[in-house]
JSON list of C-alpha atoms in Angstrom, two decimals:
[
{"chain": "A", "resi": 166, "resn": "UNK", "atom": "CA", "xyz": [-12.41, 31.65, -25.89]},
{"chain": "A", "resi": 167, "resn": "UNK", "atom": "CA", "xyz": [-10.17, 28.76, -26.70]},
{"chain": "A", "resi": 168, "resn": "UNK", "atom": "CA", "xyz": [-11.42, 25.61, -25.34]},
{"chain": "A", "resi": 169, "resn": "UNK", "atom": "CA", "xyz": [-8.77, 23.17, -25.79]},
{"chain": "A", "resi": 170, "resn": "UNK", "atom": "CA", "xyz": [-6.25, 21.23, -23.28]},
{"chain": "A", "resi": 171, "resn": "UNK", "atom": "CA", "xyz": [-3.44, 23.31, -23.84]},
{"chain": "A", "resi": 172, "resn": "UNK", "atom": "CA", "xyz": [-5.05, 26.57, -23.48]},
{"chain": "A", "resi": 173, "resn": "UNK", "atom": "CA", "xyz": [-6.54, 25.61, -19.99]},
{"chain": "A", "resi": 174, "resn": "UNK", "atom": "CA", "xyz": [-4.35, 23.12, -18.45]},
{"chain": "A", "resi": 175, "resn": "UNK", "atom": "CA", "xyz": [-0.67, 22.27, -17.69]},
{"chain": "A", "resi": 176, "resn": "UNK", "atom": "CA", "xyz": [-0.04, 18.40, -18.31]},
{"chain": "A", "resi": 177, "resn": "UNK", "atom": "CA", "xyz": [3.07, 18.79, -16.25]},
{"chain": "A", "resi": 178, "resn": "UNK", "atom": "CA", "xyz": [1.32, 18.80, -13.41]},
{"chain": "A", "resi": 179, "resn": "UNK", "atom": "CA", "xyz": [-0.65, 15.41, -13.30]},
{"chain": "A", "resi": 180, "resn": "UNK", "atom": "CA", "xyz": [-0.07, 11.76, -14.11]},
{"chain": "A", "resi": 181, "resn": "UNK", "atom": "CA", "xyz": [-2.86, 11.75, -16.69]},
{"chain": "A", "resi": 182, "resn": "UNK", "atom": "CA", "xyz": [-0.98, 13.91, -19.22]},
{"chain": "A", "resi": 183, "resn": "UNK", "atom": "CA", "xyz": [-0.46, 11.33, -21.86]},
{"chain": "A", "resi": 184, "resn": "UNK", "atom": "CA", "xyz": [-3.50, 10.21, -21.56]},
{"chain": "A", "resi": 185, "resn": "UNK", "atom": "CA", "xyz": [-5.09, 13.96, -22.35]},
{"chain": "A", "resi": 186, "resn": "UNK", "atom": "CA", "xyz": [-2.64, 14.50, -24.88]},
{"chain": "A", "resi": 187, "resn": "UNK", "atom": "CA", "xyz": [-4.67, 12.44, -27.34]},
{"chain": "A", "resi": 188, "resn": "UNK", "atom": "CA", "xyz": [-7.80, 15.09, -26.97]},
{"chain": "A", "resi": 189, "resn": "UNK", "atom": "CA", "xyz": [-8.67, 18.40, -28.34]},
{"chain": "A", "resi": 190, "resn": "UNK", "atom": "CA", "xyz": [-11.21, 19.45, -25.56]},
{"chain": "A", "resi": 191, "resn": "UNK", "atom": "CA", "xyz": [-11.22, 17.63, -21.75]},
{"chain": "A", "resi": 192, "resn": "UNK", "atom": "CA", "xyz": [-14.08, 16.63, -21.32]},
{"chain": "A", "resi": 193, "resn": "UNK", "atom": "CA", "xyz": [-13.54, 14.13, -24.52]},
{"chain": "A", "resi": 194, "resn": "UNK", "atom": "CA", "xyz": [-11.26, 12.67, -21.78]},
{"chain": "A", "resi": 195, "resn": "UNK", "atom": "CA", "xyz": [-13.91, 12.03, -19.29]},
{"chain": "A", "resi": 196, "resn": "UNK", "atom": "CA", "xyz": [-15.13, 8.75, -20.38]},
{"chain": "A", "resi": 197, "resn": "UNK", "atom": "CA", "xyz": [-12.24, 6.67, -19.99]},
{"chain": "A", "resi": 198, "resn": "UNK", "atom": "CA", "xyz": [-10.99, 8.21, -16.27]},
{"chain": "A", "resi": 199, "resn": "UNK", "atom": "CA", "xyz": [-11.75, 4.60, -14.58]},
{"chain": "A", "resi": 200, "resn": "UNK", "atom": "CA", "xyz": [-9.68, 2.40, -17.56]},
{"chain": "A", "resi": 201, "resn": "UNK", "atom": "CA", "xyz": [-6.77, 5.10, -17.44]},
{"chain": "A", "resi": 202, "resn": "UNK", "atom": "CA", "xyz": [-6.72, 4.79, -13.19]},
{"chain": "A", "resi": 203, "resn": "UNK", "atom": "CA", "xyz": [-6.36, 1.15, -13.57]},
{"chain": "A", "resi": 204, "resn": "UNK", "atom": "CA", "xyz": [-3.83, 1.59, -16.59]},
{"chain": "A", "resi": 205, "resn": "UNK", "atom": "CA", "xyz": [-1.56, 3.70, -14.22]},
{"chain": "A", "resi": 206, "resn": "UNK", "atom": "CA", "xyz": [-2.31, 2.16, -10.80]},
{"chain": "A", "resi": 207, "resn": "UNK", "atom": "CA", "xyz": [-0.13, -1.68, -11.42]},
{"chain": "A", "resi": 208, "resn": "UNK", "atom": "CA", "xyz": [2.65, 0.38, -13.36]},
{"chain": "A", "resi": 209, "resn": "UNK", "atom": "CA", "xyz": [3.30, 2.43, -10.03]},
{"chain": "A", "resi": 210, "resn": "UNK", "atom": "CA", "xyz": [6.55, 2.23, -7.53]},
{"chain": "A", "resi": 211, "resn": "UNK", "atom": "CA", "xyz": [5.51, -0.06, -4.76]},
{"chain": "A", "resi": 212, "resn": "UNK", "atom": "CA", "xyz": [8.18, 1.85, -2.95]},
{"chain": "A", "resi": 213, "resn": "UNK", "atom": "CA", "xyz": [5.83, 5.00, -3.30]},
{"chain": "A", "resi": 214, "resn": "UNK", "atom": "CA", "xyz": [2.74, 3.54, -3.41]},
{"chain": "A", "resi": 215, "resn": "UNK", "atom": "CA", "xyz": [1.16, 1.37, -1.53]},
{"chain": "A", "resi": 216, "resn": "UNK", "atom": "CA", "xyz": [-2.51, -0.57, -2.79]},
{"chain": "A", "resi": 217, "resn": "UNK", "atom": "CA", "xyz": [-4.46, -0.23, 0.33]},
{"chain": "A", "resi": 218, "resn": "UNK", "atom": "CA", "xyz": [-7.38, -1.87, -1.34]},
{"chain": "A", "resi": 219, "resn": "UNK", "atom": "CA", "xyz": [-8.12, -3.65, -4.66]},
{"chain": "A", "resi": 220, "resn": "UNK", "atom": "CA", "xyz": [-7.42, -0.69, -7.42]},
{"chain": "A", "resi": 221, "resn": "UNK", "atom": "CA", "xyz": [-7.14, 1.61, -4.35]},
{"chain": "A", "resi": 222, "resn": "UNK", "atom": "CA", "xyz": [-3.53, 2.87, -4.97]},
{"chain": "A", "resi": 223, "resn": "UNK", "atom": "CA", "xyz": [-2.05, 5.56, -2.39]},
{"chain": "A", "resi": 224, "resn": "UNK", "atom": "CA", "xyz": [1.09, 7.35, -2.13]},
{"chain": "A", "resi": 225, "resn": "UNK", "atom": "CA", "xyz": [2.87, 6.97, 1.07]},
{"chain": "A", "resi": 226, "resn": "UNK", "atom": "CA", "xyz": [3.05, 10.26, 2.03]},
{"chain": "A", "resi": 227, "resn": "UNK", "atom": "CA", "xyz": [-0.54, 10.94, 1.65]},
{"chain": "A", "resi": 228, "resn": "UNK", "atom": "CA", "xyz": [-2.56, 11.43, 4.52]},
{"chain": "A", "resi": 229, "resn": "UNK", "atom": "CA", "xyz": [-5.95, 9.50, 4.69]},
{"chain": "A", "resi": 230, "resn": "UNK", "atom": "CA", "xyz": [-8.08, 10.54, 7.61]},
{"chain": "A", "resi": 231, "resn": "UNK", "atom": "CA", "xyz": [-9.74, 7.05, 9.28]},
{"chain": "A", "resi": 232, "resn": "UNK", "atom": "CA", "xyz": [-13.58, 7.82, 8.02]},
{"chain": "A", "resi": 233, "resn": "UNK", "atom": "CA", "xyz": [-12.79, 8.96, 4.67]},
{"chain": "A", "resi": 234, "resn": "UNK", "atom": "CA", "xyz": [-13.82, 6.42, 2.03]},
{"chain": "A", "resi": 235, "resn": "UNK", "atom": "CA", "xyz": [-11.65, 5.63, -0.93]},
{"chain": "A", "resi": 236, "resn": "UNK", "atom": "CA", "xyz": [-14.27, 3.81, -3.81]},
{"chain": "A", "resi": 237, "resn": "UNK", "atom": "CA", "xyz": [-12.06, 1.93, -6.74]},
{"chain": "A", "resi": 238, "resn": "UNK", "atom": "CA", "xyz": [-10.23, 2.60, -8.34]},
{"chain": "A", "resi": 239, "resn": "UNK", "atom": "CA", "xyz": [-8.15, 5.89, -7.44]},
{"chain": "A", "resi": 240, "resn": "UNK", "atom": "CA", "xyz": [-4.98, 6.96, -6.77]},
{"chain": "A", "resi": 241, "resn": "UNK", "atom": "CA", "xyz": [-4.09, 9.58, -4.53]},
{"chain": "A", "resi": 242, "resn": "UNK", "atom": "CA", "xyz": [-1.03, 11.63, -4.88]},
{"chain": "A", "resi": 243, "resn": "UNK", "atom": "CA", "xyz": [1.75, 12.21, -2.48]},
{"chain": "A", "resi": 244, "resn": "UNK", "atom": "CA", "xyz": [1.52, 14.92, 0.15]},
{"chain": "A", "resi": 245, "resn": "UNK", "atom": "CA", "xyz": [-2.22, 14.70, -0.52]},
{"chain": "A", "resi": 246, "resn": "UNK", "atom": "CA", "xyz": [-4.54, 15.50, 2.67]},
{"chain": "A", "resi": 247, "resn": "UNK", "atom": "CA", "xyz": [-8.04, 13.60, 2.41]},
{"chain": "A", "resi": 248, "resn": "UNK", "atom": "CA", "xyz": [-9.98, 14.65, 5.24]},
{"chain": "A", "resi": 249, "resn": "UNK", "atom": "CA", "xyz": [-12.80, 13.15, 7.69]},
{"chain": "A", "resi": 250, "resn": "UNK", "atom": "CA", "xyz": [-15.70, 12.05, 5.90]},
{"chain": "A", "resi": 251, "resn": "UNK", "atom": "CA", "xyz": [-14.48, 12.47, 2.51]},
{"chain": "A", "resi": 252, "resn": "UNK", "atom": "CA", "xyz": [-16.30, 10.06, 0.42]},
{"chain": "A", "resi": 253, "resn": "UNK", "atom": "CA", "xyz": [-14.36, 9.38, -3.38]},
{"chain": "A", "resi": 254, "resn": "UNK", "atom": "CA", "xyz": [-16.98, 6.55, -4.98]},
{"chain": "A", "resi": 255, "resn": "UNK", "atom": "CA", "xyz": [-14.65, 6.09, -7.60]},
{"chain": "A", "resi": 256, "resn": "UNK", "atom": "CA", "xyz": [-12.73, 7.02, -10.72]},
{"chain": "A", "resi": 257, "resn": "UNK", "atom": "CA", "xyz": [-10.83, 9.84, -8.98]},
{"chain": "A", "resi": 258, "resn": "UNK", "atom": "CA", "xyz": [-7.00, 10.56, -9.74]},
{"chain": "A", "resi": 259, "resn": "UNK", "atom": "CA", "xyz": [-6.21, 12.78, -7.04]},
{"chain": "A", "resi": 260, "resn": "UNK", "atom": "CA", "xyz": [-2.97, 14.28, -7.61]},
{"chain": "A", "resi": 261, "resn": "UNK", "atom": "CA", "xyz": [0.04, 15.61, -5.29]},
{"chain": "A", "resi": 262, "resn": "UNK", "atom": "CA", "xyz": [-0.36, 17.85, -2.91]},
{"chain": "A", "resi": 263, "resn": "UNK", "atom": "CA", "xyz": [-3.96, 18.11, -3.00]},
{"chain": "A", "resi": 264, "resn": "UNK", "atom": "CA", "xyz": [-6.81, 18.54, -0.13]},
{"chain": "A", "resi": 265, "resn": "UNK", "atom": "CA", "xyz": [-9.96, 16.67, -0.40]},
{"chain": "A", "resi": 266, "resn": "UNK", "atom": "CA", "xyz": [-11.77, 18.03, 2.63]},
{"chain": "A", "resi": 267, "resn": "UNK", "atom": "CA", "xyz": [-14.78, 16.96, 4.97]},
{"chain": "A", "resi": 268, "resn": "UNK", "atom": "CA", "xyz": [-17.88, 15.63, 3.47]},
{"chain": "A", "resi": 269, "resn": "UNK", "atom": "CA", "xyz": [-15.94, 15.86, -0.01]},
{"chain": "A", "resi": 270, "resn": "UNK", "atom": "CA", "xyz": [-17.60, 13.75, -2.62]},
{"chain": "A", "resi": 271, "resn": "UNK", "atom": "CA", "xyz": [-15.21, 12.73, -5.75]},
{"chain": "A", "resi": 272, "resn": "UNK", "atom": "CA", "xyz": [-16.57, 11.05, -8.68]},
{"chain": "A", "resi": 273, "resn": "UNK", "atom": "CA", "xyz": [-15.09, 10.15, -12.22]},
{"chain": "A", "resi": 274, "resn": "UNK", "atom": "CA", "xyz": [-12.68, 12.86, -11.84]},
{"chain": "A", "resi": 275, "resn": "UNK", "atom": "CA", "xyz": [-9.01, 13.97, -12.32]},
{"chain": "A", "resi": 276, "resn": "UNK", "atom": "CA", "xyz": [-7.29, 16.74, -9.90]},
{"chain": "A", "resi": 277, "resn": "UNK", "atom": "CA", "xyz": [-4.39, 18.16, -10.82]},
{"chain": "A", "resi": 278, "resn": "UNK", "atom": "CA", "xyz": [-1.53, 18.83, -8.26]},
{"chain": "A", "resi": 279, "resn": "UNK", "atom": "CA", "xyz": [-2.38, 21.31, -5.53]},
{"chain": "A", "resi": 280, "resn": "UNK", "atom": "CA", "xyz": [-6.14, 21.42, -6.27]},
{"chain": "A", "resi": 281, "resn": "UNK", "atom": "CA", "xyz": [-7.80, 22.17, -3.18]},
{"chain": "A", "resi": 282, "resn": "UNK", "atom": "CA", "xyz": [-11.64, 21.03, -2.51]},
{"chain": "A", "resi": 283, "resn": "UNK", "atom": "CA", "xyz": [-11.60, 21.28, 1.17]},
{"chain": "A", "resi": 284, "resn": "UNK", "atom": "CA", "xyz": [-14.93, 21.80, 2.55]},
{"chain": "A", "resi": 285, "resn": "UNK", "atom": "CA", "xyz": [-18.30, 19.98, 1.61]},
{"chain": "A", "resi": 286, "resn": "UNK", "atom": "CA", "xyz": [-17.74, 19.82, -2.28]},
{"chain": "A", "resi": 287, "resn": "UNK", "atom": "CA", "xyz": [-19.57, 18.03, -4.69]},
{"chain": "A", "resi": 288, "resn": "UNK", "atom": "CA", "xyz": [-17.06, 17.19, -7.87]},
{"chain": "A", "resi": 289, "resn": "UNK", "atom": "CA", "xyz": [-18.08, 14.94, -10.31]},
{"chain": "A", "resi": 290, "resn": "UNK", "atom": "CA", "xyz": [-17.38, 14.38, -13.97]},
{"chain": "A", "resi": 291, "resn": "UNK", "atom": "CA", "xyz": [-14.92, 16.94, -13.88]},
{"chain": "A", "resi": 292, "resn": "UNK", "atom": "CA", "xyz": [-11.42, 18.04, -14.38]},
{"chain": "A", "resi": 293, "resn": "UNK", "atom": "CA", "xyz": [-9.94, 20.46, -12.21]},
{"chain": "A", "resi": 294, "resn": "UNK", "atom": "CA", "xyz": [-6.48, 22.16, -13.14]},
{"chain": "A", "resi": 295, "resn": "UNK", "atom": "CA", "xyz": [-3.04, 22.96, -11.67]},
{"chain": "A", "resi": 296, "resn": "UNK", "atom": "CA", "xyz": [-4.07, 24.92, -7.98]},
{"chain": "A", "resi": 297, "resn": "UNK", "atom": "CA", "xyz": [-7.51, 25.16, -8.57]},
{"chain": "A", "resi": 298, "resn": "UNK", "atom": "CA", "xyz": [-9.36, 25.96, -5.81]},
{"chain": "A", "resi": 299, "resn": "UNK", "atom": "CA", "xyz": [-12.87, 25.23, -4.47]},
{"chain": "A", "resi": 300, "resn": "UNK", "atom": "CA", "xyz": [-14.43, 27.05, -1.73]},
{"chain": "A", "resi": 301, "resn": "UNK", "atom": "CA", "xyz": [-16.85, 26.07, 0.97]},
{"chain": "A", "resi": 302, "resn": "UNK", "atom": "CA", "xyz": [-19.93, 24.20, -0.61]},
{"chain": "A", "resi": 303, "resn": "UNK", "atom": "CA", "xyz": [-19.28, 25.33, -4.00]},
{"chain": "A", "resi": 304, "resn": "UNK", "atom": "CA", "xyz": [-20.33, 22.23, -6.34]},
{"chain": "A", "resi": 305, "resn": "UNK", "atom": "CA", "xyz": [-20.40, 21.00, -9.70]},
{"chain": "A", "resi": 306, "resn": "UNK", "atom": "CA", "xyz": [-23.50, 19.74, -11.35]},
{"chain": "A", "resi": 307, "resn": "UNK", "atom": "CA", "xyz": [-23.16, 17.22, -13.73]},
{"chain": "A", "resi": 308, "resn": "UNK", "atom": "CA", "xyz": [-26.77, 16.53, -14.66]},
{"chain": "A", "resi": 309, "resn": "UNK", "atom": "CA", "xyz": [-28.95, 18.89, -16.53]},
{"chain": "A", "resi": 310, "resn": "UNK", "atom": "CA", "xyz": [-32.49, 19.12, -15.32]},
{"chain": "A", "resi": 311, "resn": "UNK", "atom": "CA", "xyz": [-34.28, 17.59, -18.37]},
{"chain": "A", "resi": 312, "resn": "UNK", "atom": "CA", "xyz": [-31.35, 15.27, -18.37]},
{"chain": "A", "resi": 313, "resn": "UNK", "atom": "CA", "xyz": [-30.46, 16.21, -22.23]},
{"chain": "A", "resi": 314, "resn": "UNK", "atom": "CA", "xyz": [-27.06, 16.04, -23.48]},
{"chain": "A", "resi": 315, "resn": "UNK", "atom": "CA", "xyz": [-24.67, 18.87, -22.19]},
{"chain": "A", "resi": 316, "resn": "UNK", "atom": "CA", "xyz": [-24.06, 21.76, -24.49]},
{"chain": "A", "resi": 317, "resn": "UNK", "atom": "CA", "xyz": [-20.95, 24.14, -24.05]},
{"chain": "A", "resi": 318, "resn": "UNK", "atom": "CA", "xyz": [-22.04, 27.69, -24.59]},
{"chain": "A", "resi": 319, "resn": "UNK", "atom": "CA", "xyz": [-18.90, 29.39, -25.70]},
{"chain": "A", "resi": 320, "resn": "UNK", "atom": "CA", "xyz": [-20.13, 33.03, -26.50]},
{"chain": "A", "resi": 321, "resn": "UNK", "atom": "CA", "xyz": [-22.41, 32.61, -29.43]},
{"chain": "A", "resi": 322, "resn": "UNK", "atom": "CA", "xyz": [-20.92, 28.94, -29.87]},
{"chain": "A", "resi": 323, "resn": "UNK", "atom": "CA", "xyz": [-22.51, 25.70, -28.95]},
{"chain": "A", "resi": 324, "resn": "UNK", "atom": "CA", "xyz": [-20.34, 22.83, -28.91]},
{"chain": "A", "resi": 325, "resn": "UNK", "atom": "CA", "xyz": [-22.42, 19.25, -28.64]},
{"chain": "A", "resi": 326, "resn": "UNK", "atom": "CA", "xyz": [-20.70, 16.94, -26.15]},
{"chain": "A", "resi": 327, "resn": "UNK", "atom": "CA", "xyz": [-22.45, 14.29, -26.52]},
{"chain": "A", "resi": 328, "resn": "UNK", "atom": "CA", "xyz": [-22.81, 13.40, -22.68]},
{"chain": "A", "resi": 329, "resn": "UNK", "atom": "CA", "xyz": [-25.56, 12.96, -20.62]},
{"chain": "A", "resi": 330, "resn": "UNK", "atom": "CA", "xyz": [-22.84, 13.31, -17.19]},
{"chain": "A", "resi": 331, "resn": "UNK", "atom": "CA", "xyz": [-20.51, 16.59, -17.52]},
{"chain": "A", "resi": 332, "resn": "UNK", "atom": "CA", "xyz": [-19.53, 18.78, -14.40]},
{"chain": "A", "resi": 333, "resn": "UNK", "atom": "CA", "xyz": [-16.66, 21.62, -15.03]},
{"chain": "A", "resi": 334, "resn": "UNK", "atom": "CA", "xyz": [-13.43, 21.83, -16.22]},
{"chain": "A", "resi": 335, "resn": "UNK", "atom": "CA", "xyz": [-11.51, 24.89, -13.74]},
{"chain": "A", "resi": 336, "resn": "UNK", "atom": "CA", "xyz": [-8.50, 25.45, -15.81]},
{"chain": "A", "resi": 337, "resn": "UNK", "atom": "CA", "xyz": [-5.54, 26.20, -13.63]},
{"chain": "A", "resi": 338, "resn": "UNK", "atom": "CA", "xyz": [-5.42, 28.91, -10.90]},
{"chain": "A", "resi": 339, "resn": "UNK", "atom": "CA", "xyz": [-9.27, 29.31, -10.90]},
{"chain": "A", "resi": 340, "resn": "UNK", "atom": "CA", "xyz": [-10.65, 30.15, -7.70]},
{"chain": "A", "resi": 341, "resn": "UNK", "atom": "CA", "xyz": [-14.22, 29.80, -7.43]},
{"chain": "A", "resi": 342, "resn": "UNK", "atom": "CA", "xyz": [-15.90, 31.54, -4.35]},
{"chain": "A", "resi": 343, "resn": "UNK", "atom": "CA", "xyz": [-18.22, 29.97, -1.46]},
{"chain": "A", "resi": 344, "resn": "UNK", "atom": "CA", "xyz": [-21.90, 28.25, -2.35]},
{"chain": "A", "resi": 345, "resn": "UNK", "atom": "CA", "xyz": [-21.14, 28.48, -5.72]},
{"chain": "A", "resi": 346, "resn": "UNK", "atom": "CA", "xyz": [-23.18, 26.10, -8.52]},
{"chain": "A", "resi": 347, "resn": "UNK", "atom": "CA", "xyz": [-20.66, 25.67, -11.72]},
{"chain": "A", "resi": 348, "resn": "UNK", "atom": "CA", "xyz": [-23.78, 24.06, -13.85]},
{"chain": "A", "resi": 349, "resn": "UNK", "atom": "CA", "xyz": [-23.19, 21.05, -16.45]},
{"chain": "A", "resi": 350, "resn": "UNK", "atom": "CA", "xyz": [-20.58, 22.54, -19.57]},
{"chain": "A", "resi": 351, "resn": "UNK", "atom": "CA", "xyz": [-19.01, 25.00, -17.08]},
{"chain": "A", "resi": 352, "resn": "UNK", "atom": "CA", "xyz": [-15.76, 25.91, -18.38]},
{"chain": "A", "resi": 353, "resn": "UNK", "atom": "CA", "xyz": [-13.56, 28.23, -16.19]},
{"chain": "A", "resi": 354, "resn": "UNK", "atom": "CA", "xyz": [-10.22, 29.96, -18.03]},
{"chain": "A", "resi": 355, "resn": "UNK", "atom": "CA", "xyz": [-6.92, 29.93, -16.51]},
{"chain": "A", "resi": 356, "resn": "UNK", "atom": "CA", "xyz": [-6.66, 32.32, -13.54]},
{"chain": "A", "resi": 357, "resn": "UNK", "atom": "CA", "xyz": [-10.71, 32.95, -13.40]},
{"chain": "A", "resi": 358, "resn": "UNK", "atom": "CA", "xyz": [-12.28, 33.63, -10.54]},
{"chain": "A", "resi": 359, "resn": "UNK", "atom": "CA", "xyz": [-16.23, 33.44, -9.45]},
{"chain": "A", "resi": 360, "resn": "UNK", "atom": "CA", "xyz": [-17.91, 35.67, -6.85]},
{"chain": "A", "resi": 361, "resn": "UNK", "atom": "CA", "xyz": [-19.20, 33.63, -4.02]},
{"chain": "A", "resi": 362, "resn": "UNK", "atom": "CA", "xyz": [-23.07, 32.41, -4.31]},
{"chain": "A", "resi": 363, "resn": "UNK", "atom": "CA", "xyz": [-23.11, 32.38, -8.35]},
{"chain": "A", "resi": 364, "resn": "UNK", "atom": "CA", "xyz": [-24.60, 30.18, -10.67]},
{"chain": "A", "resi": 365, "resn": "UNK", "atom": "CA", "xyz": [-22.38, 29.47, -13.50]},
{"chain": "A", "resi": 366, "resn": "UNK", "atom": "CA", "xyz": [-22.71, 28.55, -17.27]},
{"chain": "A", "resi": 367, "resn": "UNK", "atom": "CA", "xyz": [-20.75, 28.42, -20.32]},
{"chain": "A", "resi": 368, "resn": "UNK", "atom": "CA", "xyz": [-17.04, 29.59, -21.04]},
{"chain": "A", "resi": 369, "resn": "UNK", "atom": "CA", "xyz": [-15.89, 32.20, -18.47]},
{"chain": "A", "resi": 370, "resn": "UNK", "atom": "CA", "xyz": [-12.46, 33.38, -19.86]},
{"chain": "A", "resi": 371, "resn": "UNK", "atom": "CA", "xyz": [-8.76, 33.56, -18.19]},
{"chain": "A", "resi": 372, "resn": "UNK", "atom": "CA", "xyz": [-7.71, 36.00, -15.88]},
{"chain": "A", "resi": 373, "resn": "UNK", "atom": "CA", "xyz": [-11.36, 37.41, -15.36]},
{"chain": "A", "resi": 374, "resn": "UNK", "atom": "CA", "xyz": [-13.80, 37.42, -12.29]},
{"chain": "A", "resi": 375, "resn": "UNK", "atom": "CA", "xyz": [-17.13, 36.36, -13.12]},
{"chain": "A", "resi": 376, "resn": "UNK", "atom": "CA", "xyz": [-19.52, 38.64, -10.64]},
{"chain": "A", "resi": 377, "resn": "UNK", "atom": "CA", "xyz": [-23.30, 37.19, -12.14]},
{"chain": "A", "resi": 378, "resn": "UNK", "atom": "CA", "xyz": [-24.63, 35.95, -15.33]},
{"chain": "A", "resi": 379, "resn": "UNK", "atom": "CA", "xyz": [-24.07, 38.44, -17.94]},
{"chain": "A", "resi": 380, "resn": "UNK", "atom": "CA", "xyz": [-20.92, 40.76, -15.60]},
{"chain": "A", "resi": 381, "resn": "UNK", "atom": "CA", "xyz": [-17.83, 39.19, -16.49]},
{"chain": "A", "resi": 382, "resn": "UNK", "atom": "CA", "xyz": [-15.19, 41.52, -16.23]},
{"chain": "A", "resi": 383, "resn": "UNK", "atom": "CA", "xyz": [-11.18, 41.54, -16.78]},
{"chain": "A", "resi": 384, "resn": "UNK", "atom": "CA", "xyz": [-8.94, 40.84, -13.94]},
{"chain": "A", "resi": 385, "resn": "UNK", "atom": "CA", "xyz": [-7.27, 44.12, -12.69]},
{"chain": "A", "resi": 386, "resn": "UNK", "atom": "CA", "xyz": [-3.24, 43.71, -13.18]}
]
């Protein structure tokens, strides 16, 4: 499966696509999140955006529900919905059009337009593509177990990242299904989909529907 940026994500469709140009593979990209958020946040239009906080820069058609919490430094898109209780600690460039739903946790993080996370979601150290969607309590974890480095298992491949802290990356159009774990080097093709209450590892490839460990099959046309 082909790893890289262009094979999983459209840089059209997020601010940070200049910035991820310089990479090969995204999560290369995820130690410098918090410098590029405060890179982009002073060069915005203070017509569009407003700084409702230091390095807290949001779009003024955004929606920001009174008990969510917005850490710095982020940005949040326009048209973007974050909901009650929605907690980003920081490091998050939310996109347009995107839902960050209750109980949401964001951390170190980019969302692409139209990613949805909308119900008790844990994302952190991750990149999630062009209309990606979450479901209900579906997380990523970031930290293995023995807290070694984080190894991406691409079929008999094993590519060293070199990084303690490493989510997902949910290329565009993934959907991944209810209670779902998407365990540190998860790397969801374009158009994948997961089953609801799966534990997920490695490279899961585009336009297939992962069902359990070892029962990936092709997406039916």
């Amino acid at each position: 499966m082909n790893l890289t940026i262009p094979a999983l994500l459209d840089l059209s469709h997020t601010l940070a696509a200049d910035y991820l140009s310089r990479f090969r593979f995204p999560w290369e990209a995820l130690d410098g999140i918090k410098d590029l958020i405060l890179t982009l946040g002073p060069a915005l239009d203070p017509s569009e955006y407003q700084e409702t906080a230091p390095h807290v820069w949001v779009h003024n058609t955004a929606k920001i529900a009174p008990t969510a919490y917005l850490g710095e430094p982020c940005i949040i898109g326009p048209e973007t919905e974050v909901r009650h209780c929605a907690f980003i600690r920081g490091s998050a460039l939310v996109g347009a059009g995107c839902v960050v739903g209750n109980s949401v946790e964001l951390k170190n993080v980019i969302l692409f337009d139209g990613v949805q996370t909308p119900h008790y979601n844990y994302v952190g150290d991750s990149i999630l593509g062009y209309k990606a969607h979450m479901g209900a309590g579906s997380i990523t974890s970031n930290v293995k177990s023995d807290k070694t480095l984080v190894v991406v298992r691409n079929e008999d491949e094993k590519l060293e990242t070199g990084r303690k802290k490493f989510g997902a990356i949910l290329g565009d159009h993934v959907e991944v299904g209810c209670n779902s774990v998407l365990n540190p080097g998860t790397i969801l093709g374009r158009s994948a989909s997961v089953y609801p209450l799966s534990s997920v590892r490695g490279a899961v490839p585009p336009d297939s529907i992962f069902k359990a460990p070892g029962q990936i099959v092709p997406r039916q046309s």
